[in-house]
mmCIF file of C-alpha atoms in Angstrom:
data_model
loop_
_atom_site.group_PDB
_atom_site.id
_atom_site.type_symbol
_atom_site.label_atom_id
_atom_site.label_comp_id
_atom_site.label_asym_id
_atom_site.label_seq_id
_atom_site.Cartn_x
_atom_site.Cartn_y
_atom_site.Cartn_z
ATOM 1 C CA UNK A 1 -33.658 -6.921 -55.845
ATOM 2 C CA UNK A 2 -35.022 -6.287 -52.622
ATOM 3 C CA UNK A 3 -32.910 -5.207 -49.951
ATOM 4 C CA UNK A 4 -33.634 -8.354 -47.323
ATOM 5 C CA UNK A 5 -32.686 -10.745 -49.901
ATOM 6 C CA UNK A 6 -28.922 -9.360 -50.227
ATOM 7 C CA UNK A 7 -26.146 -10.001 -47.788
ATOM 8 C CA UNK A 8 -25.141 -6.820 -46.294
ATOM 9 C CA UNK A 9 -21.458 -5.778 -45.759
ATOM 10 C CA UNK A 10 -22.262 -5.357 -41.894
ATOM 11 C CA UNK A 11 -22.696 -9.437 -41.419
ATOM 12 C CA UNK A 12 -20.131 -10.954 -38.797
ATOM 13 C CA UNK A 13 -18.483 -13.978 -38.762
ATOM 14 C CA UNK A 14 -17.953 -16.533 -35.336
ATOM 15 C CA UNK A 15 -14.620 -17.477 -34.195
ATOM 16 C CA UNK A 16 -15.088 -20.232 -36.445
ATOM 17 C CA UNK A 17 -15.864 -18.487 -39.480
ATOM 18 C CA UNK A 18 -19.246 -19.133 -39.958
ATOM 19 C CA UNK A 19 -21.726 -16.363 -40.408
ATOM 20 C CA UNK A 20 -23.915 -14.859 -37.421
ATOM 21 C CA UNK A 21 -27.331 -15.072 -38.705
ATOM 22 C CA UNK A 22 -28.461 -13.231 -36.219
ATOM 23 C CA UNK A 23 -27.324 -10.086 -34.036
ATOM 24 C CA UNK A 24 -28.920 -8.399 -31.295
ATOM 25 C CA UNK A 25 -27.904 -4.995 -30.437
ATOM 26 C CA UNK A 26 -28.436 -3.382 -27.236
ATOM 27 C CA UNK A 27 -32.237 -4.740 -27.088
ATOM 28 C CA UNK A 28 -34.297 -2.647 -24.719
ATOM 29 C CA UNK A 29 -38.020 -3.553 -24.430
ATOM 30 C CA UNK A 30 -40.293 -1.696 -21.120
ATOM 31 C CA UNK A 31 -44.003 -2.011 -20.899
ATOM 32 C CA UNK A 32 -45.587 0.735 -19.875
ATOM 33 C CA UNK A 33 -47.486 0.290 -16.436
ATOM 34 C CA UNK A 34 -50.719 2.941 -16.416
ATOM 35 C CA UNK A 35 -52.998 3.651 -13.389
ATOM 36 C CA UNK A 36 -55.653 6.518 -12.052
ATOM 37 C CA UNK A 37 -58.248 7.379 -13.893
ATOM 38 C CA UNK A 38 -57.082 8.844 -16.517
ATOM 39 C CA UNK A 39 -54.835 5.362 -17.422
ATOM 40 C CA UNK A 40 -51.575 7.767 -17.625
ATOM 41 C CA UNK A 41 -48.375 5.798 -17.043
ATOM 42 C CA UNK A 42 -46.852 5.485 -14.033
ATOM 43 C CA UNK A 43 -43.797 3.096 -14.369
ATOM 44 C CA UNK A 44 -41.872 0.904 -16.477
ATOM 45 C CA UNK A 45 -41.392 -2.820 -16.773
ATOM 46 C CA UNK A 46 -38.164 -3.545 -17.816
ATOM 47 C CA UNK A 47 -38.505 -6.904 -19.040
ATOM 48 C CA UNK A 48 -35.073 -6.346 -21.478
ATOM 49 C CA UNK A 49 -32.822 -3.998 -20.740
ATOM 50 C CA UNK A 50 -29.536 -3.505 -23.205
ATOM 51 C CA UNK A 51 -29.100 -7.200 -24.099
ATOM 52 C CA UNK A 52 -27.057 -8.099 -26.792
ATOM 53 C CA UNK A 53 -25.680 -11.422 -28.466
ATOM 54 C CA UNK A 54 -25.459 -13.330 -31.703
ATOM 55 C CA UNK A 55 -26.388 -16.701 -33.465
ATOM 56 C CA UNK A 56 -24.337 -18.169 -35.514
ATOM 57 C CA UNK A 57 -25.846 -20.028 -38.813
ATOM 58 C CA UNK A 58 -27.067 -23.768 -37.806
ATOM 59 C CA UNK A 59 -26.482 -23.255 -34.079
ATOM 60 C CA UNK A 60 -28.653 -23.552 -31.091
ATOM 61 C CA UNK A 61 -28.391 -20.785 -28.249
ATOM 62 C CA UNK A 62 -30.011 -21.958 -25.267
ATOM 63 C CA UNK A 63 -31.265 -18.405 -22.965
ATOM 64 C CA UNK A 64 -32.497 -19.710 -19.786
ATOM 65 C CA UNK A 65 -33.204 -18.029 -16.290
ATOM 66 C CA UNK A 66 -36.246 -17.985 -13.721
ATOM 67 C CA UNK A 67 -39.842 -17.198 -15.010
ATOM 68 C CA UNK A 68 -40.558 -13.360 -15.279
ATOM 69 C CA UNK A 69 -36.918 -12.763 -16.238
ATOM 70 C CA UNK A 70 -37.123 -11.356 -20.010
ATOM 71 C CA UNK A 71 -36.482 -14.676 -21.806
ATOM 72 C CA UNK A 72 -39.802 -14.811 -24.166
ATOM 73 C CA UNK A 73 -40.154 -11.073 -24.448
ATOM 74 C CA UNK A 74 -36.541 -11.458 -26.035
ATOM 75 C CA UNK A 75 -37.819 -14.008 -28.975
ATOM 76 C CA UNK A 76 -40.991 -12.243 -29.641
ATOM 77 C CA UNK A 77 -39.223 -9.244 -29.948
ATOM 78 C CA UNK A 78 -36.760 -10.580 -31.869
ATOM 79 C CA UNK A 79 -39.923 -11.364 -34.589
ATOM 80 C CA UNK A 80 -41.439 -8.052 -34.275
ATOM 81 C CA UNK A 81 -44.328 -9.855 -32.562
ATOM 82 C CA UNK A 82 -43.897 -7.341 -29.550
ATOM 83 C CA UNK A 83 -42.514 -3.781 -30.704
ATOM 84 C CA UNK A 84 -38.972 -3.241 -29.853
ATOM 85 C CA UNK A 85 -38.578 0.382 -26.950
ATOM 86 C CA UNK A 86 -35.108 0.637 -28.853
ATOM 87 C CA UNK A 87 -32.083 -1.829 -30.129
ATOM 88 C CA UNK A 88 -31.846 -3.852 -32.957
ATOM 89 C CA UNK A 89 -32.123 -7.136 -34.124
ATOM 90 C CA UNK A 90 -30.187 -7.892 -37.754
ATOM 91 C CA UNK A 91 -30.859 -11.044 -39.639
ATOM 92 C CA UNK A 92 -27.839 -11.891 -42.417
ATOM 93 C CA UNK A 93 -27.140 -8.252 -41.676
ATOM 94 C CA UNK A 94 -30.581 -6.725 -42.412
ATOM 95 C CA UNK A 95 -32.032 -4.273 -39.335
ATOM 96 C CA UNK A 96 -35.631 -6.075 -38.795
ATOM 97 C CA UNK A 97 -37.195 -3.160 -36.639
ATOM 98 C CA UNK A 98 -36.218 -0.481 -40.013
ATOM 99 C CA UNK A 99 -38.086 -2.861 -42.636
ATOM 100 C CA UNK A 100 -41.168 -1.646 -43.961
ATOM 101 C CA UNK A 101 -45.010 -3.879 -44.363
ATOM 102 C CA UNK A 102 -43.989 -5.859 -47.421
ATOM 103 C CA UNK A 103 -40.400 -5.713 -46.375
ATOM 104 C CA UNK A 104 -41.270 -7.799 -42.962
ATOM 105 C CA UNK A 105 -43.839 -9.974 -44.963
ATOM 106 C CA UNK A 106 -41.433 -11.294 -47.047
ATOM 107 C CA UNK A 107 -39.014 -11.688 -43.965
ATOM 108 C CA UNK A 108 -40.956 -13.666 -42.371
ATOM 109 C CA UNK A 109 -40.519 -16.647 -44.053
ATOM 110 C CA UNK A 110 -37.161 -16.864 -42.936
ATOM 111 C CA UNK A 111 -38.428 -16.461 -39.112
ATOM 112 C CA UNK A 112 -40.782 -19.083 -37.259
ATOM 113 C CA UNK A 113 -41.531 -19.083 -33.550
ATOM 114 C CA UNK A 114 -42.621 -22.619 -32.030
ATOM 115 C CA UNK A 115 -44.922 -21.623 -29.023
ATOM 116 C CA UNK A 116 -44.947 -23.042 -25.255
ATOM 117 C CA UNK A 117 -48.439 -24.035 -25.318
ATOM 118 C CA UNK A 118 -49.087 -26.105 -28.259
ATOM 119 C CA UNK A 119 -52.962 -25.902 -27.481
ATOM 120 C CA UNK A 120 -53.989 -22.243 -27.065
ATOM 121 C CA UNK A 121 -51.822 -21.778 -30.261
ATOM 122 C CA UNK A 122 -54.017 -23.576 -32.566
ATOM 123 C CA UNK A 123 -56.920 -22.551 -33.924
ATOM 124 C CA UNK A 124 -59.391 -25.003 -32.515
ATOM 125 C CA UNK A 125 -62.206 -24.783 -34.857
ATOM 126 C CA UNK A 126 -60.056 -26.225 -37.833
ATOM 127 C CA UNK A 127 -58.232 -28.837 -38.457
ATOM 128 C CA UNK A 128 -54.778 -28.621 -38.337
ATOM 129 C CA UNK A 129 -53.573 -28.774 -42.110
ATOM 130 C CA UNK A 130 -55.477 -25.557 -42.374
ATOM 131 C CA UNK A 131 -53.152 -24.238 -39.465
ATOM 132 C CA UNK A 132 -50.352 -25.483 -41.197
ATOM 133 C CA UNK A 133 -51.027 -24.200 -44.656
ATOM 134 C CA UNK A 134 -51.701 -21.093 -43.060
ATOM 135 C CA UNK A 135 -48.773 -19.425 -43.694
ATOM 136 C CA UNK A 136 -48.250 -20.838 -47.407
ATOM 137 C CA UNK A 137 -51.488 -18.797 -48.406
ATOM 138 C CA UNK A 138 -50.119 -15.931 -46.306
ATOM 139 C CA UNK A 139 -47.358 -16.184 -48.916
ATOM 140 C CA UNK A 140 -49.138 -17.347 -51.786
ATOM 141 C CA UNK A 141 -46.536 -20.149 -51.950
ATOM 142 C CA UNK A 142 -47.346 -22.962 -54.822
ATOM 143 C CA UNK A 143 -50.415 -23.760 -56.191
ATOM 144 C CA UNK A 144 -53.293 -24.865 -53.513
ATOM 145 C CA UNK A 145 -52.110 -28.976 -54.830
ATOM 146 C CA UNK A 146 -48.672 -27.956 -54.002
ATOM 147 C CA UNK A 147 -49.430 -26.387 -50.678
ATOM 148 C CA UNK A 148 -51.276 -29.469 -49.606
ATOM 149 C CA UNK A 149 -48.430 -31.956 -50.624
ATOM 150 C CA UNK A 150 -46.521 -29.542 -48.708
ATOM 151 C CA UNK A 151 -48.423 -29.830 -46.013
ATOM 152 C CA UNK A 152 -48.658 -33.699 -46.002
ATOM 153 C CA UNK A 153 -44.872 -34.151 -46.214
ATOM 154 C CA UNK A 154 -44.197 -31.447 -43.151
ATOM 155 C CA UNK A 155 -46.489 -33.603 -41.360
ATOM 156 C CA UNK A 156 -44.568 -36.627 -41.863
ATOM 157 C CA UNK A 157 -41.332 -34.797 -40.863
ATOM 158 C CA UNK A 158 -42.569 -34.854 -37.602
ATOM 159 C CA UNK A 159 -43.753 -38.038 -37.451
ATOM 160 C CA UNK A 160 -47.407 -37.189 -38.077
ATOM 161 C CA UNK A 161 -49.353 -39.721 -40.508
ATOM 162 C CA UNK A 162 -51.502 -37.878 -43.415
ATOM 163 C CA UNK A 163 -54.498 -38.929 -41.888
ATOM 164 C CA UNK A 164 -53.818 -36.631 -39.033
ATOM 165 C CA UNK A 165 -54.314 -33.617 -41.108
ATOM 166 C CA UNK A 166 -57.790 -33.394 -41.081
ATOM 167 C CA UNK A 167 -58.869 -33.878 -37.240
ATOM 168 C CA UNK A 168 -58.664 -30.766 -34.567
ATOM 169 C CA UNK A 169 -56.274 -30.025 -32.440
ATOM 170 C CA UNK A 170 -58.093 -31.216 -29.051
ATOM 171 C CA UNK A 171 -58.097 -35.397 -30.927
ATOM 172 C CA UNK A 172 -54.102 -34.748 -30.457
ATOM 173 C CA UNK A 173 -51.992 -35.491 -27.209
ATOM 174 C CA UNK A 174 -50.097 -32.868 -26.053
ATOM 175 C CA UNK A 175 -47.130 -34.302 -27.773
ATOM 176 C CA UNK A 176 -48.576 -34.589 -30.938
ATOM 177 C CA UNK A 177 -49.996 -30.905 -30.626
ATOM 178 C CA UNK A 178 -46.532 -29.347 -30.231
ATOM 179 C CA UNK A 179 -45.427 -31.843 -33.237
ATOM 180 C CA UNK A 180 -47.904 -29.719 -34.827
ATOM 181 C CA UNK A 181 -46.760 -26.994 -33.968
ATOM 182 C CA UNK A 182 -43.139 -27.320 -35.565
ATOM 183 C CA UNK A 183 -44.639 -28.657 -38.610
ATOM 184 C CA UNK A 184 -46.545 -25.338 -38.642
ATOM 185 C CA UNK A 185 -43.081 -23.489 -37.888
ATOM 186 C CA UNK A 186 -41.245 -25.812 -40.937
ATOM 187 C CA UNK A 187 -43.950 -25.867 -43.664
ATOM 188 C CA UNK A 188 -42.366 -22.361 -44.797
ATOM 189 C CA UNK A 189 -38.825 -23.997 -44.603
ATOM 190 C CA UNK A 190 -37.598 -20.676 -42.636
ATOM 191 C CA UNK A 191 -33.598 -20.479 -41.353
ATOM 192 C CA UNK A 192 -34.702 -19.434 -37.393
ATOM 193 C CA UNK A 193 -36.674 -20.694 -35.694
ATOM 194 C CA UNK A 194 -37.204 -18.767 -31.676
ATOM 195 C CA UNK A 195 -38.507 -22.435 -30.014
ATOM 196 C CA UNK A 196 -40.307 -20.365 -26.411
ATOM 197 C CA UNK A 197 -40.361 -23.238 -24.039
ATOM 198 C CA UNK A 198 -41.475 -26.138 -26.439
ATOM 199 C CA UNK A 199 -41.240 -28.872 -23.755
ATOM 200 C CA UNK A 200 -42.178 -27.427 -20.718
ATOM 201 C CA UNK A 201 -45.823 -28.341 -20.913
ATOM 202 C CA UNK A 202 -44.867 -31.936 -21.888
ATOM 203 C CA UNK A 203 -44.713 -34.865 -19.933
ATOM 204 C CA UNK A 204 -40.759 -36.144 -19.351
ATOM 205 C CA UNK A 205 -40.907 -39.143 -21.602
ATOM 206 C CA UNK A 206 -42.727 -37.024 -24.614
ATOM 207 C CA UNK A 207 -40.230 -34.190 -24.356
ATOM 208 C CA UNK A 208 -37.059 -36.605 -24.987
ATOM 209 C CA UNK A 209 -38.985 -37.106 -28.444
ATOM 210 C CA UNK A 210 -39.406 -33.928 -29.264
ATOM 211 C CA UNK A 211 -35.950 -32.662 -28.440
ATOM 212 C CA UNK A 212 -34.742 -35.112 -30.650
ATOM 213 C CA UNK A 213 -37.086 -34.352 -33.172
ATOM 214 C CA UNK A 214 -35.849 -30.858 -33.323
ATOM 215 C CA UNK A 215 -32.041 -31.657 -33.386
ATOM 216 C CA UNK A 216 -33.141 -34.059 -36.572
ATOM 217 C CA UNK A 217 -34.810 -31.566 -38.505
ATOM 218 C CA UNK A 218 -31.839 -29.481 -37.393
ATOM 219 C CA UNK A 219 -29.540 -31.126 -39.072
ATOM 220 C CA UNK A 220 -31.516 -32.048 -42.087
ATOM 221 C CA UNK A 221 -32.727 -28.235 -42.886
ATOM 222 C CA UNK A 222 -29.923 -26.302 -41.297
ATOM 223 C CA UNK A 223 -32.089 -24.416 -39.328
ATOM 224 C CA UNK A 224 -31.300 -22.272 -36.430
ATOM 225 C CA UNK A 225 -32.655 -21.876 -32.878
ATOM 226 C CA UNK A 226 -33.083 -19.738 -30.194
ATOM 227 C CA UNK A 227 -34.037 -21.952 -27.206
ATOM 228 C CA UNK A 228 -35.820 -20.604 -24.835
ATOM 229 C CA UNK A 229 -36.084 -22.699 -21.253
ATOM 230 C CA UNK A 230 -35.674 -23.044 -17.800
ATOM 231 C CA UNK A 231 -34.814 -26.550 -17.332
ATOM 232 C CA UNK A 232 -31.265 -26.609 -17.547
ATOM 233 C CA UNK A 233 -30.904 -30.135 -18.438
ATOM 234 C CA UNK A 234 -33.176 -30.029 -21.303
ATOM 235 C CA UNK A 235 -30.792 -27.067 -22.248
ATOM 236 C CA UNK A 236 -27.438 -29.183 -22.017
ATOM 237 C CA UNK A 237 -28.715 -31.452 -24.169
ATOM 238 C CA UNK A 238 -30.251 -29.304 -27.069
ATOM 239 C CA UNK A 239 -27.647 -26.223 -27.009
ATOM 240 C CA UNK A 240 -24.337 -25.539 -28.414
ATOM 241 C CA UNK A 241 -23.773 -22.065 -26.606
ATOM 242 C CA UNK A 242 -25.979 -21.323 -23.326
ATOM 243 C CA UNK A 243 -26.843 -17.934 -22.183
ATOM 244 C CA UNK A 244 -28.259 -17.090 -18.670
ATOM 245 C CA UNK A 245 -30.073 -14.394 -17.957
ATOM 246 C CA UNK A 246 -31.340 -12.878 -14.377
ATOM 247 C CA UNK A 247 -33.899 -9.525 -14.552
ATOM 248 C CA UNK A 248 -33.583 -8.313 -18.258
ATOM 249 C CA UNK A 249 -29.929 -9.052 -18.883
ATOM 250 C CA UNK A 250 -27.507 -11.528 -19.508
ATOM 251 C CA UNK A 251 -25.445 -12.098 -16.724
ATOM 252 C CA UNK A 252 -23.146 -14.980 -18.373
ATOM 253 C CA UNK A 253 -22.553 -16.446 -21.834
ATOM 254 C CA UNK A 254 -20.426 -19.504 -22.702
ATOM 255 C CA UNK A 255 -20.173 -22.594 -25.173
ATOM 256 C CA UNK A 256 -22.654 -25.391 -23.397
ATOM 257 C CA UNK A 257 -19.551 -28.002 -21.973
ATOM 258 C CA UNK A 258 -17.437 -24.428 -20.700
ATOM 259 C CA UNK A 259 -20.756 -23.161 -18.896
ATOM 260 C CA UNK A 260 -21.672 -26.230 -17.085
ATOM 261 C CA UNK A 261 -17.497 -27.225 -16.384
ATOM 262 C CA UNK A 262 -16.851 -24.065 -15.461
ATOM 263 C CA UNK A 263 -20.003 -21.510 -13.982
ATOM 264 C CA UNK A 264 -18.107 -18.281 -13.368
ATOM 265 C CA UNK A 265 -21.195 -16.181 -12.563
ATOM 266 C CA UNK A 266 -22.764 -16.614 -8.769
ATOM 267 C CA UNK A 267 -26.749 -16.846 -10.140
ATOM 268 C CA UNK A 268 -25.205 -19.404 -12.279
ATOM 269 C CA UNK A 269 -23.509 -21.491 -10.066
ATOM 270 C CA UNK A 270 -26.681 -21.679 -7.969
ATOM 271 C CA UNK A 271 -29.068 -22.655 -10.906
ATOM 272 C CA UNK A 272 -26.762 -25.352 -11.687
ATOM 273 C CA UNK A 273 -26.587 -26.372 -7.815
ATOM 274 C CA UNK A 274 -30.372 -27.304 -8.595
ATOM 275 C CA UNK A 275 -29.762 -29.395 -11.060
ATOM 276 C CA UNK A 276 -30.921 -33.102 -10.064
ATOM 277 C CA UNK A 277 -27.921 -36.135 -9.743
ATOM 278 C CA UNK A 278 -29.209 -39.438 -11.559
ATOM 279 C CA UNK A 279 -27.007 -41.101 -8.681
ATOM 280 C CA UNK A 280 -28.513 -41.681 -5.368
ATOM 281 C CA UNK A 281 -25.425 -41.925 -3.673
ATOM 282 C CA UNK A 282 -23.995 -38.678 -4.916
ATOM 283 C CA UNK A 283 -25.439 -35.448 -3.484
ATOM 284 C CA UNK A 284 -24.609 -31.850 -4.974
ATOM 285 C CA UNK A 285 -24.498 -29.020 -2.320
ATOM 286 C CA UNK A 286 -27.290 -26.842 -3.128
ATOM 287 C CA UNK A 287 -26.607 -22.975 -3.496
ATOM 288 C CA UNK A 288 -29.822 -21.538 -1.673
ATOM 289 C CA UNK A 289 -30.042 -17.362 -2.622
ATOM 290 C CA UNK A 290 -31.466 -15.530 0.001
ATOM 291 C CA UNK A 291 -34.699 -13.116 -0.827
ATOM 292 C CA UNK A 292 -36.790 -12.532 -3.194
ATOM 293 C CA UNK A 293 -36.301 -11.737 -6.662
ATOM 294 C CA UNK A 294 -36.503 -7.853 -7.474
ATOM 295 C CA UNK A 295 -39.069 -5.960 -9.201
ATOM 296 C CA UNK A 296 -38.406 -5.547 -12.861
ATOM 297 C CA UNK A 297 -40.725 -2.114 -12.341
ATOM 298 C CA UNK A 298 -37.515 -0.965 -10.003
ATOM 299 C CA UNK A 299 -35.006 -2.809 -10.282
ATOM 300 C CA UNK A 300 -31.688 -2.527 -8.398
ATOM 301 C CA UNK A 301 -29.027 -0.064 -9.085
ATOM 302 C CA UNK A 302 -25.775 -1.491 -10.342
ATOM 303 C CA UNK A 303 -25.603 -5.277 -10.289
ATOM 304 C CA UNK A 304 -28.866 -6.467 -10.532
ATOM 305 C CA UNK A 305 -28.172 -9.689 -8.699
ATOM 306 C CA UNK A 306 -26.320 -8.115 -5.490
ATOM 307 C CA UNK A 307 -29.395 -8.477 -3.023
ATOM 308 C CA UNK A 308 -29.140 -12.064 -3.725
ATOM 309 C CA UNK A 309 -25.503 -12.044 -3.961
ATOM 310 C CA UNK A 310 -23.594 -14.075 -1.542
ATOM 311 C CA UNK A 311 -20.405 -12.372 -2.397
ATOM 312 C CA UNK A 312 -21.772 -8.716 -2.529
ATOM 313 C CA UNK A 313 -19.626 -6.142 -2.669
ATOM 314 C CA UNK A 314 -19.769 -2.869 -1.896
ATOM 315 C CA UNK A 315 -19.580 -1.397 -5.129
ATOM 316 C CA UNK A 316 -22.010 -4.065 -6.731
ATOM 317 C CA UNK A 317 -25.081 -1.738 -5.452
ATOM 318 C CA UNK A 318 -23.385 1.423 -7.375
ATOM 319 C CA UNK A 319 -21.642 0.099 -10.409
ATOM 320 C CA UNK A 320 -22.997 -1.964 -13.348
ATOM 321 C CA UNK A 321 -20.087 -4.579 -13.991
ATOM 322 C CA UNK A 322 -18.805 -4.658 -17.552
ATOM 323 C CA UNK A 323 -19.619 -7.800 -19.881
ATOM 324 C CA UNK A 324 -16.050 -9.427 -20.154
ATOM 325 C CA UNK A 325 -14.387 -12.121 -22.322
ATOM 326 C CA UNK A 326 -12.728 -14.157 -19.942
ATOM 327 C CA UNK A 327 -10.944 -16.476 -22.827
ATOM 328 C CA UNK A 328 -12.735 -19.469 -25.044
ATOM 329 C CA UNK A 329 -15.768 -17.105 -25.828
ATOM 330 C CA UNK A 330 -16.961 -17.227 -22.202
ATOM 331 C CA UNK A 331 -18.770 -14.083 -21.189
ATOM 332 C CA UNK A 332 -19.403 -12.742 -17.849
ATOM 333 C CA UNK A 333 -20.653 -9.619 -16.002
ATOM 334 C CA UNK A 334 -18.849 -9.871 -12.228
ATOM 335 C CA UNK A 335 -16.562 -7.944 -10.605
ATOM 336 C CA UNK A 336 -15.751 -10.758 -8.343
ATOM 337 C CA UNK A 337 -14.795 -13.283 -11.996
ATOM 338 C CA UNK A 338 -13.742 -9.805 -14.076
ATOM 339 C CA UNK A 339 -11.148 -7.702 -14.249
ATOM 340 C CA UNK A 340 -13.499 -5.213 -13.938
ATOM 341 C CA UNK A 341 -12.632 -3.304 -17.430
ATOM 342 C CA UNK A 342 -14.732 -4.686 -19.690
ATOM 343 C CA UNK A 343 -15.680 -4.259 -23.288
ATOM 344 C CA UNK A 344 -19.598 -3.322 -23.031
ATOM 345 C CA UNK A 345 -21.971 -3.664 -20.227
ATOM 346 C CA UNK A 346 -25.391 -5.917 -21.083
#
């Protein structure tokens, strides 16, 4: 029996005894930055840098932060889409970045990625049961019958009719497009899915329906998501654990009610400042962080958020702060929250 297809010894379980499907290790990913003639490298990007955390079976992690912070790279790397600098990344206790060709192959159907633009990710020359049975050829799944009833009955998961199957992508709305693009993700019936901004491009009204369309098939197929956003309200309402991150690491981790009761982090207190009222008559004071974001090419020593901070201290710009527990599975790097011994820095 192949190795990925047995439970290995090393698989966790949550505080509530279920199993973490996933773990990531210490994930480090740094683009290489080349210039002259000669193209050598110059610098590094760190887009992730040491981040680790885990998902447990049939839960939804939110990771949100501003654009450019490491939030994507983290998913794709996650799938092997994007080669890993160093870390790893186990699924029901299997290290993905140590399996072989056939080994990932065969993986794969476990893993689907739903992408932020639900155009560009379609192939626009065929219709869109093709790009939906792609992945059931890949894998030889079925007969080509079966595939196609499979096909037609993903499609109607989504609330796609079959007669949808056969036009091209640019008949659909954008709503219907990223409709299509879960189906695509679900035709393979996989246990993760990494969902990289699947709303943003939507209008407000659509992306309602499709967050609810996700928590459905959720609960009908088990499945489990990494949720990868910005807006912090879509987050609240999708997540069940939220984790904020701020240039390559996490920088706060919490169960979704605890993290928006309770912000312990200052870069989280000020992203949820942000967040809009639906009452008129009730204003929020706004947390307003001085300069500009950082450089991911040279980032700060120590805390990465203390030229922003508004309650720098002095040995935030020389010390990384350690990655606490500070009771009820909330998680935060700060020596102003902390104790300042913690476990493991991220």
């Amino acid at each position: 029996m192949s190795s990925i297809n047995q439970r290995s010894e090393r698989t966790h379980k949550g505080a509530d005894n279920k199993l973490d499907l996933i773990r990531v290790n210490r994930l480090v990913k740094h683009f290489p930055v080349r210039g002259g003639v000669l193209k050598r490298v110059v610098g590094w990007v760190k887009a992730v840098d040491n981040v680790s955390f885990s998902i447990q079976e049939g839960e939804t992690l939110g990771l949100v932060g501003e654009s450019g912070c490491g939030k994507s790279t983290i998913g794709r790397t996650m799938l092997r889409l994007i080669a890993p600098t160093s870390g790893s990344v186990e699924f029901n206790g299997v290290n993905l970045f140590q399996l072989g060709r056939d080994e990932l192959k065969e993986m794969r159907r476990n893993m689907q990625i739903i992408f932020q633009d639900p155009y560009a990710s379609l192939n626009p020359r065929k219709p869109v049961a093709d790009s939906i049975m792609a992945g059931l050829n890949i894998h030889r799944i079925g007969t080509p019958t079966e595939r196609y009833e499979i096909v037609m009955e993903t499609l109607h998961k989504v609330g796609l009719e079959s007669y949808h199957a056969h036009r091209y992508p640019h008949e659909f709305s954008g709503g219907q497009r990223q409709r299509i693009g879960i189906a695509r993700a679900l035709a393979l019936r996989p246990k993760f899915i990494v969902c990289d901004e699947p709303v943003s491009a939507l209008d407000v009204s659509i992306q309602s329906q499709v967050l609810n369309l996700l928590n459905d098939l959720q609960s009908e197929f088990n499945l489990t998501y990494l949720f990868v956003a910005h807006n912090l309200s879509v987050v609240e309402h999708i997540s069940d654990r939220v984790a904020v991150m701020y240039l390559g690491k996490l920088v706060e981790l919490a169960p979704r009610k605890e993290l928006f009761r309770n912000p312990l982090h200052p870069y989280t207190q000020a992203l949820m400042s942000a967040i809009p009222i639906p009452k008129p008559r009730q204003k929020r004071e706004r947390i307003i962080l001085e300069g500009e974001v950082p450089s991911p090419l040279n980032p700060p020593s120590g805390c990465r958020f203390h030229p922003r901070c508004p309650f720098n201290q002095e040995r935030c710009s020389s010390a990384e702060p350690p990655w606490e527990d500070m009771g009820g599975g909330h998680w935060v790097t700060c020596f102003r929250v902390g104790s300042g011994v913690g476990l493991a820095t991220r």
